[in-house]
């Protein structure tokens, strides 16, 4: 289905996504596993007048690292196909056989070493929700905006889906969004330069305010210029992928993230030989 051009495809994928969400999150909740629902499955109702305005190509969830092995076990016992797991990234994909979106579960905000704020911290600030009888958790609005920033930055801005940019534009218009709190959250995450780059790229009024606040603090100007130059000219290059991993303002986290990215790339290359 082409979600960009076919409204019927958008609606069908929306229905598949909602069905998958209810089945997976309901089963995990039944086994005592908390789920943080993020991106489209939450934002379609939070930010859009009609859910079909926000396409979904998968269902994005976050779980605690300690729960990932249990999620894998529950999925297999439920007869669902686990397509991919990564211990390094803390990820798992589930195919329910619905010919629709995959359910993607992750245990970090971006690749390990990128974001100082972890899933546990987001759970602590989240709000418990119930939808169609299923219990889950919804992130604080600024945590959610931070996660969206990390995702579009990882996608080199220019490769991000159109609705990813729209989500960020709309979330800043939410009544609970504060540029001051957002800038503070970026500092807590050690991602001031990254959030500043994304804010300028978005250009919306509230995001411009976030950028103005962040510009008062310490800057990594050379890093920002390098990232943008590569993103504009070679967005799919391996070099840019490693540069994007160095988004953290903390040198120790940068070293960890770049090292993990390098070895992950090397292992992938060796497997393909």
PDB file of C-alpha atoms in Angstrom:
ATOM      1  CA  UNK A   1       0.000   0.000   0.000  1.00  0.00           C
ATOM      2  CA  UNK A   2       1.252   3.461  -0.858  1.00  0.00           C
ATOM      3  CA  UNK A   3       0.526   5.523   2.229  1.00  0.00           C
ATOM      4  CA  UNK A   4       1.672   8.692   0.521  1.00  0.00           C
ATOM      5  CA  UNK A   5      -0.889   8.692  -2.296  1.00  0.00           C
ATOM      6  CA  UNK A   6      -3.718   6.287  -1.490  1.00  0.00           C
ATOM      7  CA  UNK A   7      -6.181   7.398   1.248  1.00  0.00           C
ATOM      8  CA  UNK A   8      -7.664   3.895   1.307  1.00  0.00           C
ATOM      9  CA  UNK A   9      -4.206   2.512   2.016  1.00  0.00           C
ATOM     10  CA  UNK A  10      -3.746   4.968   4.858  1.00  0.00           C
ATOM     11  CA  UNK A  11      -7.049   3.964   6.433  1.00  0.00           C
ATOM     12  CA  UNK A  12      -6.350   0.239   6.036  1.00  0.00           C
ATOM     13  CA  UNK A  13      -2.920   0.564   7.631  1.00  0.00           C
ATOM     14  CA  UNK A  14      -4.444   2.598  10.454  1.00  0.00           C
ATOM     15  CA  UNK A  15      -6.880  -0.217  11.189  1.00  0.00           C
ATOM     16  CA  UNK A  16      -4.136  -2.847  11.008  1.00  0.00           C
ATOM     17  CA  UNK A  17      -1.984  -0.763  13.360  1.00  0.00           C
ATOM     18  CA  UNK A  18      -4.758  -0.335  15.906  1.00  0.00           C
ATOM     19  CA  UNK A  19      -5.561  -4.069  15.829  1.00  0.00           C
ATOM     20  CA  UNK A  20      -1.884  -4.946  16.252  1.00  0.00           C
ATOM     21  CA  UNK A  21      -1.505  -2.460  19.105  1.00  0.00           C
ATOM     22  CA  UNK A  22      -4.465  -3.864  21.016  1.00  0.00           C
ATOM     23  CA  UNK A  23      -3.344  -7.463  20.574  1.00  0.00           C
ATOM     24  CA  UNK A  24       0.319  -6.982  21.476  1.00  0.00           C
ATOM     25  CA  UNK A  25      -0.024  -4.423  24.260  1.00  0.00           C
ATOM     26  CA  UNK A  26      -2.987  -6.291  25.736  1.00  0.00           C
ATOM     27  CA  UNK A  27      -1.023  -9.552  25.844  1.00  0.00           C
ATOM     28  CA  UNK A  28       2.049  -7.892  27.322  1.00  0.00           C
ATOM     29  CA  UNK A  29      -0.046  -6.123  29.966  1.00  0.00           C
ATOM     30  CA  UNK A  30      -1.652  -9.457  30.844  1.00  0.00           C
ATOM     31  CA  UNK A  31       1.844 -10.761  31.623  1.00  0.00           C
ATOM     32  CA  UNK A  32       2.774  -7.678  33.654  1.00  0.00           C
ATOM     33  CA  UNK A  33       4.966  -5.938  31.036  1.00  0.00           C
ATOM     34  CA  UNK A  34       4.542  -2.154  30.910  1.00  0.00           C
ATOM     35  CA  UNK A  35       4.525  -0.542  27.465  1.00  0.00           C
ATOM     36  CA  UNK A  36       5.287   3.052  26.509  1.00  0.00           C
ATOM     37  CA  UNK A  37       3.377   3.807  23.289  1.00  0.00           C
ATOM     38  CA  UNK A  38       5.035   6.404  21.053  1.00  0.00           C
ATOM     39  CA  UNK A  39       4.782   8.129  17.686  1.00  0.00           C
ATOM     40  CA  UNK A  40       1.864   7.433  15.348  1.00  0.00           C
ATOM     41  CA  UNK A  41      -0.290   5.171  17.486  1.00  0.00           C
ATOM     42  CA  UNK A  42      -0.479   7.950  20.104  1.00  0.00           C
ATOM     43  CA  UNK A  43      -0.009  11.089  18.019  1.00  0.00           C
ATOM     44  CA  UNK A  44      -2.755  10.264  15.510  1.00  0.00           C
ATOM     45  CA  UNK A  45      -5.281  10.939  18.282  1.00  0.00           C
ATOM     46  CA  UNK A  46      -3.317  13.473  20.292  1.00  0.00           C
ATOM     47  CA  UNK A  47      -2.395  15.901  17.509  1.00  0.00           C
ATOM     48  CA  UNK A  48      -4.727  15.281  14.555  1.00  0.00           C
ATOM     49  CA  UNK A  49      -8.453  15.984  14.160  1.00  0.00           C
ATOM     50  CA  UNK A  50      -8.891  12.717  12.228  1.00  0.00           C
ATOM     51  CA  UNK A  51      -6.668   9.700  12.842  1.00  0.00           C
ATOM     52  CA  UNK A  52      -6.377   8.931   9.122  1.00  0.00           C
ATOM     53  CA  UNK A  53      -4.550  12.242   8.646  1.00  0.00           C
ATOM     54  CA  UNK A  54      -1.517  10.643  10.288  1.00  0.00           C
ATOM     55  CA  UNK A  55      -0.236   7.614   8.273  1.00  0.00           C
ATOM     56  CA  UNK A  56       1.294   4.683  10.135  1.00  0.00           C
ATOM     57  CA  UNK A  57       3.649   2.130   8.632  1.00  0.00           C
ATOM     58  CA  UNK A  58       4.400   0.408  11.947  1.00  0.00           C
ATOM     59  CA  UNK A  59       3.514   0.449  15.640  1.00  0.00           C
ATOM     60  CA  UNK A  60       6.257   1.911  17.833  1.00  0.00           C
ATOM     61  CA  UNK A  61       6.595   0.869  21.459  1.00  0.00           C
ATOM     62  CA  UNK A  62       9.226   1.208  24.173  1.00  0.00           C
ATOM     63  CA  UNK A  63       9.783  -1.287  26.978  1.00  0.00           C
ATOM     64  CA  UNK A  64      12.322  -1.550  29.768  1.00  0.00           C
ATOM     65  CA  UNK A  65      15.559  -3.338  28.912  1.00  0.00           C
ATOM     66  CA  UNK A  66      14.864  -5.890  31.650  1.00  0.00           C
ATOM     67  CA  UNK A  67      11.572  -6.802  29.948  1.00  0.00           C
ATOM     68  CA  UNK A  68      12.862  -7.386  26.405  1.00  0.00           C
ATOM     69  CA  UNK A  69      13.645 -11.090  26.794  1.00  0.00           C
ATOM     70  CA  UNK A  70      10.213 -11.596  28.362  1.00  0.00           C
ATOM     71  CA  UNK A  71       8.575  -9.796  25.428  1.00  0.00           C
ATOM     72  CA  UNK A  72      10.403 -12.121  23.033  1.00  0.00           C
ATOM     73  CA  UNK A  73       9.158 -15.150  24.966  1.00  0.00           C
ATOM     74  CA  UNK A  74       5.557 -13.876  25.108  1.00  0.00           C
ATOM     75  CA  UNK A  75       5.570 -13.145  21.377  1.00  0.00           C
ATOM     76  CA  UNK A  76       6.752 -16.634  20.487  1.00  0.00           C
ATOM     77  CA  UNK A  77       4.309 -18.310  22.888  1.00  0.00           C
ATOM     78  CA  UNK A  78       1.528 -16.247  21.290  1.00  0.00           C
ATOM     79  CA  UNK A  79       2.452 -17.631  17.868  1.00  0.00           C
ATOM     80  CA  UNK A  80       3.766 -14.338  16.533  1.00  0.00           C
ATOM     81  CA  UNK A  81       6.847 -14.205  14.354  1.00  0.00           C
ATOM     82  CA  UNK A  82       9.863 -12.394  15.789  1.00  0.00           C
ATOM     83  CA  UNK A  83      11.582 -11.002  12.721  1.00  0.00           C
ATOM     84  CA  UNK A  84      14.648  -9.327  14.184  1.00  0.00           C
ATOM     85  CA  UNK A  85      16.311  -8.841  17.517  1.00  0.00           C
ATOM     86  CA  UNK A  86      19.396  -6.825  18.420  1.00  0.00           C
ATOM     87  CA  UNK A  87      21.000  -7.102  21.833  1.00  0.00           C
ATOM     88  CA  UNK A  88      23.205  -4.105  21.063  1.00  0.00           C
ATOM     89  CA  UNK A  89      20.303  -1.823  20.131  1.00  0.00           C
ATOM     90  CA  UNK A  90      17.739  -3.473  22.390  1.00  0.00           C
ATOM     91  CA  UNK A  91      15.192  -3.930  19.606  1.00  0.00           C
ATOM     92  CA  UNK A  92      12.648  -6.506  18.585  1.00  0.00           C
ATOM     93  CA  UNK A  93      10.129  -6.665  15.717  1.00  0.00           C
ATOM     94  CA  UNK A  94       6.911  -8.671  15.794  1.00  0.00           C
ATOM     95  CA  UNK A  95       4.860  -9.768  12.797  1.00  0.00           C
ATOM     96  CA  UNK A  96       1.335 -10.799  13.756  1.00  0.00           C
ATOM     97  CA  UNK A  97       0.559 -12.045  10.261  1.00  0.00           C
ATOM     98  CA  UNK A  98      -2.016  -9.294   9.671  1.00  0.00           C
ATOM     99  CA  UNK A  99      -0.404  -8.168   6.380  1.00  0.00           C
ATOM    100  CA  UNK A 100      -0.093  -4.789   7.976  1.00  0.00           C
ATOM    101  CA  UNK A 101       2.351  -2.823  10.132  1.00  0.00           C
ATOM    102  CA  UNK A 102       5.028  -4.513  12.164  1.00  0.00           C
ATOM    103  CA  UNK A 103       5.160  -3.898  15.887  1.00  0.00           C
ATOM    104  CA  UNK A 104       8.585  -2.481  16.750  1.00  0.00           C
ATOM    105  CA  UNK A 105       9.805  -2.528  20.345  1.00  0.00           C
ATOM    106  CA  UNK A 106      12.920  -0.709  21.519  1.00  0.00           C
ATOM    107  CA  UNK A 107      14.559  -0.221  24.904  1.00  0.00           C
ATOM    108  CA  UNK A 108      16.471   3.013  24.221  1.00  0.00           C
ATOM    109  CA  UNK A 109      15.815   6.506  22.884  1.00  0.00           C
ATOM    110  CA  UNK A 110      17.879   6.368  19.721  1.00  0.00           C
ATOM    111  CA  UNK A 111      21.002   4.185  19.488  1.00  0.00           C
ATOM    112  CA  UNK A 112      22.767   3.452  22.810  1.00  0.00           C
ATOM    113  CA  UNK A 113      24.957   6.334  23.894  1.00  0.00           C
ATOM    114  CA  UNK A 114      23.035   9.024  22.059  1.00  0.00           C
ATOM    115  CA  UNK A 115      20.456  10.136  24.626  1.00  0.00           C
ATOM    116  CA  UNK A 116      21.135  10.492  28.357  1.00  0.00           C
ATOM    117  CA  UNK A 117      17.405  10.203  29.134  1.00  0.00           C
ATOM    118  CA  UNK A 118      16.436   6.549  29.088  1.00  0.00           C
ATOM    119  CA  UNK A 119      13.167   4.655  28.782  1.00  0.00           C
ATOM    120  CA  UNK A 120      12.931   4.252  32.555  1.00  0.00           C
ATOM    121  CA  UNK A 121      13.002   8.046  33.006  1.00  0.00           C
ATOM    122  CA  UNK A 122      10.291   8.428  30.385  1.00  0.00           C
ATOM    123  CA  UNK A 123       8.150   5.854  32.167  1.00  0.00           C
ATOM    124  CA  UNK A 124       8.569   7.840  35.404  1.00  0.00           C
ATOM    125  CA  UNK A 125       7.091  10.974  33.757  1.00  0.00           C
ATOM    126  CA  UNK A 126       4.477   9.166  31.673  1.00  0.00           C
ATOM    127  CA  UNK A 127       0.710   9.035  32.091  1.00  0.00           C
ATOM    128  CA  UNK A 128      -1.189   5.757  32.309  1.00  0.00           C
ATOM    129  CA  UNK A 129      -3.902   5.395  29.664  1.00  0.00           C
ATOM    130  CA  UNK A 130      -6.538   2.857  28.709  1.00  0.00           C
ATOM    131  CA  UNK A 131      -7.809   2.477  25.150  1.00  0.00           C
ATOM    132  CA  UNK A 132     -10.116  -0.279  23.907  1.00  0.00           C
ATOM    133  CA  UNK A 133      -9.637  -1.959  27.260  1.00  0.00           C
ATOM    134  CA  UNK A 134      -5.850  -2.020  26.907  1.00  0.00           C
ATOM    135  CA  UNK A 135      -3.575  -0.401  29.507  1.00  0.00           C
ATOM    136  CA  UNK A 136      -0.443   1.417  28.359  1.00  0.00           C
ATOM    137  CA  UNK A 137       1.662   4.496  29.131  1.00  0.00           C
ATOM    138  CA  UNK A 138       1.922   7.739  27.163  1.00  0.00           C
ATOM    139  CA  UNK A 139       5.088   9.888  27.379  1.00  0.00           C
ATOM    140  CA  UNK A 140       5.221  13.379  28.795  1.00  0.00           C
ATOM    141  CA  UNK A 141       4.800  15.828  25.889  1.00  0.00           C
ATOM    142  CA  UNK A 142       8.431  17.029  26.079  1.00  0.00           C
ATOM    143  CA  UNK A 143       9.824  13.502  26.311  1.00  0.00           C
ATOM    144  CA  UNK A 144       7.756  12.615  23.274  1.00  0.00           C
ATOM    145  CA  UNK A 145       9.038  15.665  21.386  1.00  0.00           C
ATOM    146  CA  UNK A 146      12.602  14.711  22.311  1.00  0.00           C
ATOM    147  CA  UNK A 147      12.101  11.186  20.971  1.00  0.00           C
ATOM    148  CA  UNK A 148      10.718  12.628  17.717  1.00  0.00           C
ATOM    149  CA  UNK A 149      13.760  14.929  17.430  1.00  0.00           C
ATOM    150  CA  UNK A 150      16.103  11.970  17.888  1.00  0.00           C
ATOM    151  CA  UNK A 151      14.289  10.038  15.169  1.00  0.00           C
ATOM    152  CA  UNK A 152      14.338  12.760  12.495  1.00  0.00           C
ATOM    153  CA  UNK A 153      17.978  13.515  13.309  1.00  0.00           C
ATOM    154  CA  UNK A 154      18.794   9.822  12.908  1.00  0.00           C
ATOM    155  CA  UNK A 155      17.013   9.989   9.532  1.00  0.00           C
ATOM    156  CA  UNK A 156      19.321  12.866   8.527  1.00  0.00           C
ATOM    157  CA  UNK A 157      16.364  15.305   8.396  1.00  0.00           C
ATOM    158  CA  UNK A 158      16.019  15.106   4.608  1.00  0.00           C
ATOM    159  CA  UNK A 159      15.188  11.375   4.694  1.00  0.00           C
ATOM    160  CA  UNK A 160      12.538  11.695   7.406  1.00  0.00           C
ATOM    161  CA  UNK A 161       8.958  10.866   6.473  1.00  0.00           C
ATOM    162  CA  UNK A 162       6.752  13.918   5.787  1.00  0.00           C
ATOM    163  CA  UNK A 163       4.544  13.105   8.757  1.00  0.00           C
ATOM    164  CA  UNK A 164       7.580  12.974  11.069  1.00  0.00           C
ATOM    165  CA  UNK A 165       8.123  16.669  10.423  1.00  0.00           C
ATOM    166  CA  UNK A 166       4.398  17.353  10.763  1.00  0.00           C
ATOM    167  CA  UNK A 167       4.324  15.553  14.128  1.00  0.00           C
ATOM    168  CA  UNK A 168       7.037  17.850  15.434  1.00  0.00           C
ATOM    169  CA  UNK A 169       5.317  20.964  14.109  1.00  0.00           C
ATOM    170  CA  UNK A 170       2.047  19.949  15.741  1.00  0.00           C
ATOM    171  CA  UNK A 171       3.444  18.778  19.069  1.00  0.00           C
ATOM    172  CA  UNK A 172       4.931  22.245  19.643  1.00  0.00           C
ATOM    173  CA  UNK A 173       1.420  23.700  19.290  1.00  0.00           C
ATOM    174  CA  UNK A 174       0.059  21.423  22.022  1.00  0.00           C
ATOM    175  CA  UNK A 175      -1.216  23.347  25.047  1.00  0.00           C
ATOM    176  CA  UNK A 176       1.235  21.576  27.375  1.00  0.00           C
ATOM    177  CA  UNK A 177       4.336  22.300  25.270  1.00  0.00           C
ATOM    178  CA  UNK A 178       6.787  24.832  26.708  1.00  0.00           C
ATOM    179  CA  UNK A 179       9.916  25.958  24.782  1.00  0.00           C
ATOM    180  CA  UNK A 180      11.683  26.535  28.102  1.00  0.00           C
ATOM    181  CA  UNK A 181      10.939  23.020  29.355  1.00  0.00           C
ATOM    182  CA  UNK A 182      11.867  21.571  25.968  1.00  0.00           C
ATOM    183  CA  UNK A 183      15.251  23.299  26.060  1.00  0.00           C
ATOM    184  CA  UNK A 184      15.764  22.052  29.614  1.00  0.00           C
ATOM    185  CA  UNK A 185      14.845  18.504  28.547  1.00  0.00           C
ATOM    186  CA  UNK A 186      17.383  18.728  25.705  1.00  0.00           C
ATOM    187  CA  UNK A 187      20.041  19.721  28.254  1.00  0.00           C
ATOM    188  CA  UNK A 188      19.097  16.790  30.515  1.00  0.00           C
ATOM    189  CA  UNK A 189      19.407  14.473  27.521  1.00  0.00           C
ATOM    190  CA  UNK A 190      22.819  15.982  26.615  1.00  0.00           C
ATOM    191  CA  UNK A 191      21.380  16.748  23.186  1.00  0.00           C
ATOM    192  CA  UNK A 192      21.332  20.552  23.052  1.00  0.00           C
ATOM    193  CA  UNK A 193      23.099  20.835  19.692  1.00  0.00           C
ATOM    194  CA  UNK A 194      20.971  18.119  18.140  1.00  0.00           C
ATOM    195  CA  UNK A 195      17.690  19.662  19.302  1.00  0.00           C
ATOM    196  CA  UNK A 196      18.897  23.089  18.153  1.00  0.00           C
ATOM    197  CA  UNK A 197      19.629  21.718  14.653  1.00  0.00           C
ATOM    198  CA  UNK A 198      16.203  20.075  14.467  1.00  0.00           C
ATOM    199  CA  UNK A 199      14.503  23.207  15.808  1.00  0.00           C
ATOM    200  CA  UNK A 200      16.089  25.399  13.130  1.00  0.00           C
ATOM    201  CA  UNK A 201      15.219  22.842  10.453  1.00  0.00           C
ATOM    202  CA  UNK A 202      11.569  22.918  11.522  1.00  0.00           C
ATOM    203  CA  UNK A 203      11.416  26.717  11.568  1.00  0.00           C
ATOM    204  CA  UNK A 204       8.072  26.838  13.403  1.00  0.00           C
ATOM    205  CA  UNK A 205       7.538  29.592  15.966  1.00  0.00           C
ATOM    206  CA  UNK A 206       7.725  27.456  19.123  1.00  0.00           C
ATOM    207  CA  UNK A 207      10.733  25.550  17.823  1.00  0.00           C
ATOM    208  CA  UNK A 208      12.483  28.806  16.927  1.00  0.00           C
ATOM    209  CA  UNK A 209      11.981  29.811  20.556  1.00  0.00           C
ATOM    210  CA  UNK A 210      13.573  26.519  21.662  1.00  0.00           C
ATOM    211  CA  UNK A 211      16.537  27.238  19.384  1.00  0.00           C
ATOM    212  CA  UNK A 212      16.945  30.756  20.767  1.00  0.00           C
ATOM    213  CA  UNK A 213      17.120  29.410  24.315  1.00  0.00           C
ATOM    214  CA  UNK A 214      19.626  26.697  23.391  1.00  0.00           C
ATOM    215  CA  UNK A 215      21.849  29.166  21.533  1.00  0.00           C
ATOM    216  CA  UNK A 216      22.535  30.928  24.840  1.00  0.00           C
ATOM    217  CA  UNK A 217      24.376  27.887  26.126  1.00  0.00           C
ATOM    218  CA  UNK A 218      27.512  26.044  25.015  1.00  0.00           C
ATOM    219  CA  UNK A 219      27.582  25.150  21.315  1.00  0.00           C
ATOM    220  CA  UNK A 220      29.154  22.482  19.118  1.00  0.00           C
ATOM    221  CA  UNK A 221      29.107  24.622  15.998  1.00  0.00           C
ATOM    222  CA  UNK A 222      31.659  22.584  14.047  1.00  0.00           C
ATOM    223  CA  UNK A 223      29.660  19.432  14.665  1.00  0.00           C
ATOM    224  CA  UNK A 224      26.423  21.090  13.548  1.00  0.00           C
ATOM    225  CA  UNK A 225      28.013  22.406  10.342  1.00  0.00           C
ATOM    226  CA  UNK A 226      29.524  18.997   9.547  1.00  0.00           C
ATOM    227  CA  UNK A 227      26.253  17.158  10.112  1.00  0.00           C
ATOM    228  CA  UNK A 228      24.229  19.577   7.966  1.00  0.00           C
ATOM    229  CA  UNK A 229      26.778  19.594   5.150  1.00  0.00           C
ATOM    230  CA  UNK A 230      26.763  15.791   4.964  1.00  0.00           C
ATOM    231  CA  UNK A 231      22.977  15.570   5.331  1.00  0.00           C
ATOM    232  CA  UNK A 232      22.448  17.952   2.433  1.00  0.00           C
ATOM    233  CA  UNK A 233      24.988  16.322   0.108  1.00  0.00           C
ATOM    234  CA  UNK A 234      25.324  12.648   1.123  1.00  0.00           C
ATOM    235  CA  UNK A 235      22.371  11.801   3.397  1.00  0.00           C
ATOM    236  CA  UNK A 236      22.770   8.041   2.945  1.00  0.00           C
ATOM    237  CA  UNK A 237      26.517   7.862   3.555  1.00  0.00           C
ATOM    238  CA  UNK A 238      28.010   5.620   6.239  1.00  0.00           C
ATOM    239  CA  UNK A 239      30.094   8.561   7.414  1.00  0.00           C
ATOM    240  CA  UNK A 240      26.978  10.588   8.187  1.00  0.00           C
ATOM    241  CA  UNK A 241      25.486   7.630  10.053  1.00  0.00           C
ATOM    242  CA  UNK A 242      28.510   7.673  12.381  1.00  0.00           C
ATOM    243  CA  UNK A 243      28.419  11.473  12.652  1.00  0.00           C
ATOM    244  CA  UNK A 244      24.746  11.269  13.659  1.00  0.00           C
ATOM    245  CA  UNK A 245      25.739   8.841  16.407  1.00  0.00           C
ATOM    246  CA  UNK A 246      27.971  11.565  17.856  1.00  0.00           C
ATOM    247  CA  UNK A 247      24.970  13.762  18.680  1.00  0.00           C
ATOM    248  CA  UNK A 248      25.501  13.714  22.456  1.00  0.00           C
ATOM    249  CA  UNK A 249      27.032  16.799  24.069  1.00  0.00           C
ATOM    250  CA  UNK A 250      28.879  14.451  26.458  1.00  0.00           C
ATOM    251  CA  UNK A 251      32.257  13.273  25.044  1.00  0.00           C
ATOM    252  CA  UNK A 252      32.093   9.955  26.889  1.00  0.00           C
ATOM    253  CA  UNK A 253      28.664   9.171  25.466  1.00  0.00           C
ATOM    254  CA  UNK A 254      29.857  10.147  21.985  1.00  0.00           C
ATOM    255  CA  UNK A 255      32.744   7.700  22.234  1.00  0.00           C
ATOM    256  CA  UNK A 256      30.415   4.919  23.355  1.00  0.00           C
ATOM    257  CA  UNK A 257      27.869   5.607  20.605  1.00  0.00           C
ATOM    258  CA  UNK A 258      30.448   5.879  17.819  1.00  0.00           C
ATOM    259  CA  UNK A 259      32.198   2.715  18.985  1.00  0.00           C
ATOM    260  CA  UNK A 260      28.934   0.775  19.028  1.00  0.00           C
ATOM    261  CA  UNK A 261      28.027   2.103  15.593  1.00  0.00           C
ATOM    262  CA  UNK A 262      31.438   1.220  14.146  1.00  0.00           C
ATOM    263  CA  UNK A 263      31.377  -2.352  15.427  1.00  0.00           C
ATOM    264  CA  UNK A 264      27.765  -2.774  14.352  1.00  0.00           C
ATOM    265  CA  UNK A 265      28.651  -1.646  10.828  1.00  0.00           C
ATOM    266  CA  UNK A 266      31.680  -3.946  10.767  1.00  0.00           C
ATOM    267  CA  UNK A 267      29.670  -6.976  11.903  1.00  0.00           C
ATOM    268  CA  UNK A 268      27.035  -6.290   9.234  1.00  0.00           C
ATOM    269  CA  UNK A 269      29.697  -6.028   6.544  1.00  0.00           C
ATOM    270  CA  UNK A 270      31.332  -9.298   7.658  1.00  0.00           C
ATOM    271  CA  UNK A 271      28.003 -11.137   7.618  1.00  0.00           C
ATOM    272  CA  UNK A 272      27.400 -10.040   4.026  1.00  0.00           C
ATOM    273  CA  UNK A 273      30.725 -11.424   2.815  1.00  0.00           C
TER     274      UNK A 273
END
